[in-house]
Coordinates of C-alpha atoms and ligand atoms in Angstrom, one line a residue:
M27 CA 3.1 13.1 74.1
T28 CA 4.0 9.8 74.5
V29 CA 5.1 7.7 71.3
N30 CA 1.8 5.3 71.9
R31 CA -0.4 7.9 71.0
M32 CA 1.8 9.7 68.3
K33 CA -0.1 7.8 65.5
E34 CA 0.5 10.1 62.8
V35 CA 3.5 11.2 62.0
K36 CA 4.3 14.5 59.9
H37 CA 7.2 16.1 58.6
F38 CA 9.1 19.1 60.8
I39 CA 9.7 21.9 58.4
N40 CA 10.7 25.7 59.8
G41 CA 10.1 24.6 63.2
E42 CA 6.6 23.0 62.4
F43 CA 4.8 19.5 62.2
V44 CA 3.5 19.4 58.6
G45 CA 2.0 17.3 56.6
S46 CA 2.3 16.5 52.6
A47 CA 0.8 18.2 49.9
S48 CA 0.1 15.2 48.2
G49 CA -1.9 13.2 51.0
K50 CA 0.6 10.4 50.5
L51 CA 1.0 8.3 53.6
F52 CA 2.8 4.8 54.5
D53 CA 2.4 2.9 57.5
N54 CA 4.9 2.2 60.5
I55 CA 5.2 -1.3 61.8
N56 CA 6.4 -2.4 65.2
P57 CA 8.9 -5.6 63.7
A58 CA 8.2 -7.4 67.0
T59 CA 4.4 -7.5 66.4
G60 CA 4.0 -7.1 62.8
Q61 CA 1.1 -4.4 63.8
K62 CA 0.8 -1.0 62.7
I63 CA 2.2 1.6 65.2
G64 CA 1.6 4.8 63.1
I65 CA 1.0 6.3 59.8
V66 CA 3.9 8.5 58.3
H67 CA 3.9 11.0 55.9
E68 CA 5.5 10.9 52.4
A69 CA 7.5 13.8 51.4
G70 CA 7.3 14.5 47.7
A71 CA 9.3 17.3 46.0
P72 CA 7.3 20.2 47.5
E73 CA 8.2 19.2 51.2
V74 CA 11.6 18.9 50.2
D75 CA 11.7 22.1 48.7
A76 CA 10.1 24.0 51.4
A77 CA 12.8 21.5 54.1
V78 CA 15.8 22.9 51.9
N79 CA 14.4 26.6 52.0
A80 CA 14.0 26.6 55.6
A81 CA 17.2 25.4 56.5
R82 CA 18.7 28.0 53.7
M83 CA 16.4 30.9 55.5
A84 CA 17.7 29.8 59.1
L85 CA 21.6 30.1 57.8
Q86 CA 20.7 33.8 56.8
G87 CA 18.9 34.5 60.2
E88 CA 19.2 34.1 63.8
W89 CA 21.3 30.8 64.1
G90 CA 23.6 32.4 61.2
R91 CA 24.6 35.5 63.6
M92 CA 24.6 33.2 66.5
P93 CA 27.8 33.7 68.7
L94 CA 29.7 30.1 68.9
A95 CA 29.6 30.1 73.0
E96 CA 25.6 30.4 72.9
R97 CA 25.3 28.1 70.2
A98 CA 27.0 25.4 71.8
D99 CA 24.8 26.5 74.9
L100 CA 21.9 25.6 73.6
L101 CA 23.3 22.3 72.0
H102 CA 24.1 21.1 75.7
K103 CA 20.3 22.2 76.4
L104 CA 19.4 19.8 73.6
A105 CA 21.1 17.1 74.9
D106 CA 19.6 18.1 78.5
G107 CA 16.4 18.1 76.8
I108 CA 16.8 14.5 75.4
T109 CA 17.6 13.2 78.6
A110 CA 14.6 14.8 80.3
R111 CA 12.7 13.1 77.8
F112 CA 14.6 9.7 78.5
D113 CA 11.7 7.4 78.9
E114 CA 9.7 8.6 75.4
F115 CA 12.8 8.5 73.0
L116 CA 13.2 5.0 74.5
E117 CA 10.1 3.8 74.2
A118 CA 10.2 5.5 70.4
E119 CA 13.2 4.0 69.5
C120 CA 12.0 0.2 70.8
L121 CA 8.5 0.6 69.2
D122 CA 10.3 1.3 66.1
T123 CA 13.0 -1.2 65.6
G124 CA 11.9 -3.7 68.4
K125 CA 15.0 -3.5 70.1
P126 CA 15.7 -4.3 73.5
Q127 CA 15.4 -1.8 76.5
K128 CA 18.3 -3.1 77.9
L129 CA 20.2 -2.0 75.0
A130 CA 19.0 1.0 73.6
C131 CA 19.0 2.9 77.2
H132 CA 22.8 2.4 77.5
I133 CA 23.3 2.8 73.8
D134 CA 21.1 5.1 71.7
I135 CA 19.8 7.1 74.0
P136 CA 22.4 8.4 76.0
R137 CA 24.7 8.9 73.0
G138 CA 21.6 10.8 71.0
A139 CA 22.3 13.0 74.0
A140 CA 26.1 13.3 73.5
N141 CA 26.4 13.3 70.5
F142 CA 24.9 17.3 70.8
K143 CA 27.7 18.1 74.0
I144 CA 30.3 16.4 72.6
F145 CA 30.1 18.3 69.2
A146 CA 29.7 21.7 71.0
D147 CA 32.6 21.3 73.0
V148 CA 34.7 20.5 70.4
V149 CA 34.2 23.2 67.9
K150 CA 34.7 25.8 71.0
N151 CA 38.3 24.1 71.4
V152 CA 39.5 23.7 68.3
P153 CA 42.3 26.2 67.1
T154 CA 42.9 27.9 64.0
E155 CA 46.1 27.2 62.4
S156 CA 48.4 30.0 61.1
F157 CA 51.9 30.1 59.4
V158 CA 54.5 32.9 58.6
L159 CA 55.8 32.7 55.4
D160 CA 58.9 34.2 54.5
T161 CA 58.8 36.9 51.6
P162 CA 61.8 38.8 49.3
D163 CA 61.0 42.2 51.0
G164 CA 62.1 40.5 54.5
Q165 CA 58.3 41.6 55.6
G166 CA 56.9 38.7 55.6
A167 CA 53.2 37.3 55.4
L168 CA 50.8 35.7 58.1
N169 CA 48.4 33.3 56.9
Y170 CA 45.5 31.7 59.3
S171 CA 42.5 29.5 58.5
L172 CA 39.2 30.5 59.2
R173 CA 36.0 27.6 59.6
K174 CA 32.8 29.0 58.1
P175 CA 29.8 26.2 58.5
K176 CA 29.4 24.0 55.0
G177 CA 25.8 25.2 54.6
V178 CA 22.8 23.0 54.5
I179 CA 23.8 19.7 55.2
A180 CA 21.5 16.3 54.1
V181 CA 21.4 13.5 56.7
I182 CA 20.3 10.2 55.3
S183 CA 20.3 7.5 58.1
P184 CA 19.7 4.5 58.6
W185 CA 17.1 2.2 60.7
N186 CA 19.5 0.2 62.8
L187 CA 20.7 2.6 65.4
P188 CA 18.1 5.4 64.5
L189 CA 18.5 8.1 66.5
L190 CA 22.1 7.5 67.5
L191 CA 23.2 7.7 63.9
M192 CA 21.1 10.8 63.1
T193 CA 22.4 13.0 65.9
W194 CA 26.0 11.6 65.0
K195 CA 25.8 13.8 62.0
V196 CA 22.9 16.6 63.2
G197 CA 25.2 17.2 66.1
P198 CA 28.3 18.0 64.5
A199 CA 26.4 19.6 61.5
L200 CA 24.9 22.5 64.1
A201 CA 28.1 22.7 66.1
C202 CA 29.5 23.9 63.1
G203 CA 26.9 26.4 62.5
N204 CA 25.2 24.7 59.8
T205 CA 21.4 23.9 59.4
V206 CA 20.3 20.4 58.6
V207 CA 17.1 18.3 56.6
V208 CA 17.3 14.9 57.8
K209 CA 15.6 12.1 55.8
P210 CA 15.8 9.0 58.9
S211 CA 15.0 5.8 57.2
E212 CA 11.0 4.7 56.6
E213 CA 11.5 2.3 58.9
T214 CA 12.2 4.7 61.7
P215 CA 10.6 7.6 62.1
F216 CA 9.5 8.3 65.6
T217 CA 12.6 9.6 67.1
T218 CA 13.4 11.8 64.3
A219 CA 10.0 13.4 65.1
L220 CA 10.4 13.5 68.6
L221 CA 13.9 15.7 68.6
G222 CA 12.0 18.2 66.8
E223 CA 9.6 19.0 69.8
V224 CA 12.6 19.2 71.7
M225 CA 14.1 21.4 69.4
N226 CA 11.5 23.7 69.9
Q227 CA 11.6 23.4 73.4
V228 CA 14.8 24.5 73.8
G229 CA 15.0 27.4 71.6
I230 CA 16.4 25.8 68.7
P231 CA 15.8 28.7 65.8
K232 CA 13.1 27.9 63.3
G233 CA 14.6 26.0 60.3
V234 CA 17.8 24.8 61.6
Y235 CA 16.8 21.2 62.1
N236 CA 14.3 19.9 59.2
V237 CA 12.7 16.7 58.9
I238 CA 11.3 14.7 55.5
H239 CA 10.1 11.6 55.6
G240 CA 9.7 9.0 52.8
F241 CA 11.6 6.7 51.0
G242 CA 15.1 6.8 49.0
P243 CA 14.5 6.5 45.2
N244 CA 11.9 8.4 43.5
S245 CA 11.2 9.4 47.0
A246 CA 12.3 12.1 49.5
G247 CA 15.7 10.6 49.7
E248 CA 16.4 11.4 46.1
F249 CA 14.3 14.0 45.8
L250 CA 16.8 15.6 49.1
T251 CA 20.1 14.1 47.9
R252 CA 19.3 15.8 44.2
H253 CA 18.5 19.2 45.4
K254 CA 20.3 22.0 44.4
G255 CA 20.0 24.1 48.0
V256 CA 21.7 21.3 49.9
D257 CA 25.6 21.7 50.1
G258 CA 26.7 18.5 51.5
I259 CA 25.5 14.8 52.0
T260 CA 26.1 12.7 54.9
F261 CA 24.9 9.3 54.8
T262 CA 25.1 5.7 56.6
G263 CA 23.6 2.8 55.2
E264 CA 24.3 0.3 52.3
T265 CA 27.5 0.5 50.5
D266 CA 25.1 0.1 46.9
T267 CA 22.8 3.0 48.2
G268 CA 26.1 5.0 49.0
A269 CA 26.9 4.4 45.4
A270 CA 23.6 5.8 43.9
I271 CA 23.8 8.9 46.5
M272 CA 27.5 9.5 45.0
K273 CA 25.8 9.7 41.6
A274 CA 23.4 11.6 42.6
A275 CA 25.7 14.4 44.4
A276 CA 27.7 14.3 41.3
D277 CA 25.6 16.5 39.2
D278 CA 26.3 19.3 41.3
I279 CA 29.9 18.2 42.7
T280 CA 27.8 18.0 46.2
D281 CA 30.2 16.9 49.0
I282 CA 29.7 13.9 50.7
S283 CA 30.7 11.9 54.0
F284 CA 30.0 7.8 53.7
E285 CA 29.5 5.7 56.7
L286 CA 28.7 2.3 54.6
G287 CA 28.6 -1.3 55.3
G288 CA 31.1 -4.0 56.7
K289 CA 31.9 -7.5 56.2
N290 CA 33.9 -7.4 59.9
P291 CA 36.6 -9.7 61.2
A292 CA 37.3 -10.8 64.6
L293 CA 40.9 -12.7 65.3
V294 CA 41.2 -14.9 67.8
F295 CA 44.6 -15.5 69.1
A296 CA 45.2 -18.7 71.3
D297 CA 46.9 -16.1 73.8
C298 CA 43.6 -14.0 74.7
D299 CA 41.5 -14.1 77.7
M300 CA 39.1 -16.5 76.8
D301 CA 36.0 -15.4 78.3
K302 CA 36.6 -11.8 77.2
A303 CA 36.5 -13.0 74.0
I304 CA 33.8 -15.1 74.4
E305 CA 31.8 -11.9 76.5
G306 CA 32.6 -9.5 73.2
T307 CA 32.1 -11.4 70.3
L308 CA 28.7 -12.3 71.6
R309 CA 27.9 -8.4 72.0
S310 CA 29.8 -8.1 68.1
A311 CA 28.0 -10.9 66.4
F312 CA 24.4 -10.7 68.0
A313 CA 23.9 -7.2 69.7
N314 CA 21.1 -5.2 67.6
C315 CA 20.0 -8.7 66.2
G316 CA 23.2 -8.4 64.4
Q317 CA 22.2 -5.0 62.8
V318 CA 25.2 -3.0 63.5
C319 CA 27.5 -2.0 60.7
L320 CA 30.6 -2.9 62.5
G321 CA 29.3 -6.2 63.9
T322 CA 31.2 -9.4 63.3
E323 CA 29.9 -11.5 60.5
R324 CA 33.7 -13.3 60.0
I325 CA 35.5 -15.0 62.7
Y326 CA 38.9 -16.5 63.0
V327 CA 39.8 -18.6 65.9
E328 CA 44.0 -20.1 66.6
R329 CA 43.6 -23.6 65.8
T330 CA 44.5 -24.5 69.7
I331 CA 41.5 -22.9 70.9
Y332 CA 39.0 -23.2 67.8
D333 CA 36.8 -26.2 69.3
E334 CA 36.8 -24.4 72.9
F335 CA 35.9 -21.2 71.4
V336 CA 32.9 -23.0 68.8
D337 CA 31.8 -24.4 71.9
R338 CA 31.6 -21.4 74.0
L339 CA 30.1 -18.9 71.7
K340 CA 27.4 -21.7 70.8
T341 CA 26.2 -22.0 74.2
G342 CA 26.5 -18.4 74.2
A343 CA 23.9 -18.1 71.3
E344 CA 21.8 -20.5 72.6
T345 CA 21.1 -18.0 75.9
L346 CA 20.2 -15.4 74.3
K347 CA 16.9 -14.4 75.2
L348 CA 14.4 -13.4 72.4
G349 CA 11.5 -11.4 73.3
Q350 CA 9.7 -7.7 74.1
W351 CA 11.7 -4.5 74.1
D352 CA 10.1 -3.5 77.8
D353 CA 10.9 -7.1 79.5
P354 CA 14.2 -6.6 81.4
K355 CA 15.3 -10.4 80.8
T356 CA 15.2 -9.7 76.6
D357 CA 18.7 -9.6 75.6
M358 CA 17.8 -10.1 71.3
G359 CA 14.9 -8.2 69.4
P360 CA 13.5 -8.7 65.9
L361 CA 15.1 -8.1 62.8
I362 CA 14.0 -4.3 61.7
S363 CA 11.1 -6.0 59.0
H364 CA 9.6 -8.7 57.3
Q365 CA 11.6 -7.7 53.9
H366 CA 15.0 -7.4 56.2
R367 CA 14.2 -11.0 57.2
D368 CA 13.4 -12.8 54.0
K369 CA 17.0 -11.4 53.0
V370 CA 18.6 -12.3 56.3
L371 CA 16.8 -16.3 55.7
S372 CA 18.0 -16.2 52.7
Y373 CA 21.7 -16.3 53.5
Y374 CA 20.6 -19.0 56.4
R375 CA 19.7 -21.2 53.1
K376 CA 22.6 -20.1 51.2
A377 CA 25.1 -21.1 53.6
E378 CA 23.5 -24.8 54.3
E379 CA 23.9 -24.7 50.2
E380 CA 27.5 -23.6 50.1
G381 CA 28.4 -26.7 52.7
A382 CA 27.5 -25.0 56.3
T383 CA 27.6 -26.8 59.1
V384 CA 25.3 -25.3 61.5
V385 CA 26.3 -24.9 64.6
T386 CA 23.1 -23.5 66.5
G387 CA 20.2 -21.6 65.0
G388 CA 19.7 -21.0 61.3
S389 CA 16.2 -20.6 61.0
T390 CA 13.3 -18.8 63.0
P391 CA 12.4 -18.7 66.3
N392 CA 8.9 -20.5 67.8
M393 CA 7.4 -16.8 69.6
P394 CA 4.8 -16.6 72.0
E395 CA 1.3 -15.7 69.8
T396 CA 1.6 -12.2 70.9
L397 CA 5.0 -11.8 68.8
A398 CA 4.2 -14.6 66.1
G399 CA 3.5 -11.8 63.7
G400 CA 7.1 -10.4 64.3
A401 CA 10.8 -10.6 62.4
W402 CA 12.0 -13.0 64.4
V403 CA 15.6 -15.3 63.3
Q404 CA 17.5 -17.5 65.5
P405 CA 20.9 -16.2 66.7
T406 CA 22.7 -18.5 64.2
I407 CA 26.7 -19.7 63.9
W408 CA 28.1 -21.7 60.7
T409 CA 31.3 -23.4 60.2
D410 CA 33.5 -25.0 57.3
L411 CA 32.1 -22.1 54.7
R412 CA 34.9 -21.6 51.8
D413 CA 37.1 -18.4 52.2
D414 CA 34.9 -17.4 48.7
A415 CA 31.3 -18.5 49.9
S416 CA 28.7 -15.5 49.5
C417 CA 27.8 -15.5 54.0
I418 CA 31.8 -14.8 54.1
R419 CA 31.6 -12.5 51.2
E420 CA 28.8 -10.1 51.8
E421 CA 27.1 -8.2 54.6
I422 CA 24.2 -9.8 56.1
F423 CA 23.1 -7.7 58.7
G424 CA 22.0 -10.7 61.0
P425 CA 22.5 -12.1 63.8
C426 CA 25.2 -14.5 62.3
C427 CA 28.5 -15.4 61.7
H428 CA 30.9 -17.7 60.7
I429 CA 34.0 -19.6 62.3
R430 CA 36.9 -20.4 61.0
P431 CA 40.4 -21.7 62.2
F432 CA 43.6 -20.3 61.3
D433 CA 47.5 -21.5 62.3
S434 CA 49.3 -18.4 62.1
E435 CA 49.0 -14.6 63.0
E436 CA 50.0 -13.9 59.2
E437 CA 47.3 -16.0 57.9
A438 CA 44.9 -14.6 60.3
I439 CA 45.7 -11.0 59.0
A440 CA 45.3 -12.3 55.3
L441 CA 41.8 -13.4 56.2
A442 CA 40.9 -10.7 57.7
N443 CA 42.0 -8.3 54.8
D444 CA 40.3 -10.6 52.3
T445 CA 37.2 -8.7 51.5
D446 CA 35.9 -5.8 49.9
Y447 CA 34.8 -3.9 53.1
G448 CA 37.4 -2.0 55.9
L449 CA 35.1 -1.0 58.5
A450 CA 36.5 -2.6 61.7
T451 CA 38.2 -5.3 63.5
A452 CA 38.1 -6.8 67.2
I453 CA 41.4 -8.2 67.9
W454 CA 41.5 -10.7 70.6
T455 CA 44.8 -11.1 72.6
E456 CA 46.7 -10.7 75.9
N457 CA 49.8 -10.1 73.7
S458 CA 50.4 -6.2 73.5
A459 CA 53.4 -6.5 71.2
R460 CA 51.0 -8.6 68.8
A461 CA 48.2 -6.2 69.4
H462 CA 49.7 -3.5 68.2
R463 CA 51.1 -5.5 65.2
V464 CA 47.8 -6.9 64.0
A465 CA 46.1 -3.4 64.8
A466 CA 48.8 -1.6 62.4
Q467 CA 47.8 -4.6 59.4
V468 CA 44.4 -4.8 59.1
D469 CA 42.7 -2.9 56.3
A470 CA 40.0 -0.9 58.7
G471 CA 39.0 2.4 59.9
I472 CA 38.6 0.9 63.6
A473 CA 40.7 -1.9 65.5
W474 CA 39.6 -2.9 68.8
V475 CA 41.7 -4.7 70.8
N476 CA 39.6 -6.9 73.6
S477 CA 36.6 -4.6 73.3
W478 CA 34.3 -4.0 70.6
F479 CA 31.9 -0.7 70.1
L480 CA 34.0 1.1 73.0
R481 CA 33.4 4.4 71.3
D482 CA 35.9 7.9 72.4
L483 CA 33.6 10.3 70.4
R484 CA 36.7 12.4 70.1
T485 CA 38.3 9.6 67.5
P486 CA 38.1 9.1 63.9
F487 CA 35.4 6.8 62.9
G488 CA 34.9 5.7 59.3
G489 CA 35.6 2.7 56.8
A490 CA 38.4 1.8 54.4
K491 CA 37.6 0.2 51.3
Q492 CA 33.9 0.1 50.4
S493 CA 33.0 0.7 53.7
G494 CA 33.0 4.5 53.3
I495 CA 34.6 7.8 52.0
G496 CA 36.0 10.4 55.0
R497 CA 36.1 10.4 58.4
E498 CA 33.9 11.9 61.3
G499 CA 34.5 12.4 65.2
G500 CA 36.2 14.6 67.3
V501 CA 37.6 17.4 65.1
H502 CA 37.4 14.9 62.0
S503 CA 33.9 16.0 61.6
L504 CA 34.9 19.6 60.9
E505 CA 36.2 18.4 57.9
F506 CA 33.0 17.5 56.2
Y507 CA 31.0 20.4 58.2
T508 CA 33.1 23.0 57.3
E509 CA 34.3 24.6 54.8
L510 CA 38.4 26.1 55.4
K511 CA 39.3 29.2 54.2
N512 CA 43.2 30.4 54.2
V513 CA 43.4 34.3 54.9
C514 CA 47.1 35.7 53.9
I515 CA 47.9 38.8 54.9
K516 CA 51.5 40.4 54.1
L517 CA 52.5 42.1 56.6
Ligands
NAI8 N1 24.9 0.7 58.5 C1 24.8 0.3 57.6 O1 26.0 -0.9 57.6 C2 23.6 -0.4 57.3 C3 23.4 -1.3 56.2 N2 22.5 -1.8 56.0 C4 22.2 -2.8 55.1 O2 21.5 -2.0 53.8 C5 20.3 -3.1 53.4 C6 19.2 -2.5 52.9 O3 18.4 -1.5 54.3 P1 18.1 -0.2 54.0 O4 17.1 0.7 55.2 O5 17.4 0.1 52.6 O6 19.3 0.5 53.8 P2 20.0 1.8 53.1 O7 21.3 1.9 52.9 O8 19.2 1.4 51.5 O9 18.6 2.9 53.7 C7 19.5 3.5 54.5 C8 18.7 5.1 54.1 O10 19.0 5.5 52.9 C9 17.8 5.6 52.1 N3 17.8 5.9 50.9 C10 17.9 4.1 50.2 N4 18.5 4.7 48.7 C11 18.4 5.9 49.0 C12 18.7 6.8 47.4 N5 18.6 6.1 46.1 N6 18.6 8.1 47.6 C13 18.5 8.6 48.7 N7 18.2 8.3 50.2 C14 18.1 6.9 50.0 C15 16.6 5.3 53.2 O11 15.6 5.6 53.0 C16 17.2 5.0 54.3 O12 17.2 6.4 54.9 C17 19.8 -3.8 54.6 O13 19.3 -5.0 54.3 C18 21.3 -3.7 55.6 O14 22.1 -5.0 55.1 C19 21.1 -1.2 56.5 C20 21.1 0.2 57.3 C21 22.3 0.2 58.0
LIG9 O1 28.8 5.9 65.5 C1 28.9 4.6 65.9 O2 28.7 4.6 67.5 C2 28.0 3.5 65.6 C3 28.2 3.6 64.5 C4 27.5 2.7 63.8 C5 27.1 2.1 62.6 O3 27.3 4.0 61.8 C6 26.2 1.4 62.2 O4 25.7 0.3 63.0 O5 25.4 1.8 61.0

């Protein structure tokens, strides 16, 4: 099956593709052209119920009884199954998002496969802890811990890295023995559906992986997060959506794991390698059309190199080629939708109203006729905004950044931390003592030094402040995806 022919996207429940009882459908639009590329079934309460029940039944069936080694082998097969259909996943992801294949074939699709392998291996290799307790009779007691799957996990995933972020949750959830109900973003339904086919192909038991399509409030997302049969909710997306999901989870004290928005700083010191800093910052500000929660929207540069940095980043931004996903020369695709473009352009206007100097961009590009209906915006750089400007304080999630000079390390750290968010920081310096010092002081879940988006999947990943709750990655994922039980044996 190729995506070009997959016009109708159904839910994947208990190993089968099914439509909605209500007959409600919505359009899937290619953001590069504005053209309709699919029709998607919108789940109502009955489909959400069916998916959660299928997930519950699977926990009680073959999957729940499966030995860990067998489960891990199946997850390796699943990863190989994704790789075997690499081109289909690539096309599906790029049509849904408009992102260039150059990006998706290095990041999104390989990570989609790796997310299953890495967690299968992690789970197989985690020791259980034990403690010997002294007792008054001198015989002692032995404590040891057991990890059990948490149960049915609701996965609510966003549109910016659809396969990568969905499998980042489904991988550890399944590795730990859970079952899942996934609600992908309404903007990007294709790869979750394709993954259902691969699940069946490699023999993952029915009901282990379920997908329901639809929107958030008063639709599939809300029905799922409020469902009493859900044991945990993992979500990546906007901070306000996180707050809404948290309220839904509160009713049944359902456990949550959140990776939310960011307003990430880059700190560029005069002792940096300028070539590396420019290359890395071009990626961190503009990759995926700026739609990465880890992306850089605030850049602070030491005053002595400020003019050179601004000049070189401008040149770099102006050489980015906007175009179709399958053109190997394309560096940047469109935004995800016209609605999101309206939001980003409203910030482009606001920046000017708030006194920004537009170094480059600030508007929409002229695109060829075939792409004229797409959600395109220019990569944009501003300077001269005040620290309290809305474009400095609010997550924009577009290809735009602001550059501001600083005079000391202390000032750079204070500026970096002057935000409600705390997801990621990039520090550019060749002075390793400074790198360690600054990394330790920035309020962020992730501090990259002389790099950006270099991901070791065994490391803790998540945000401080309003950027999230909890950490996932490596053994840290087990904290959310398992229930830890202590067994105490009196000897
Ligand atoms: N990773 C990130 O930090 C992301 C940030 N964003 C930001 O969020 C803004 C809004 O984009 P959206 O796609 O609307 O992101 P969102 O955070 O609203 O959506 C993410 C997922 O949550 C679901 N959802 C929304 N409301 C829900 C609810 N009440 N209950 C359950 N599920 C719900 C959506 O259907 C989608 O699957 C964007 O303009 C962007 O600025 C968007 C996507 C990812
Ligand atoms: O897990 C990763 O490597 C990437 C995560 C990116 C996000 O969570 C995001 O952009 O929303």
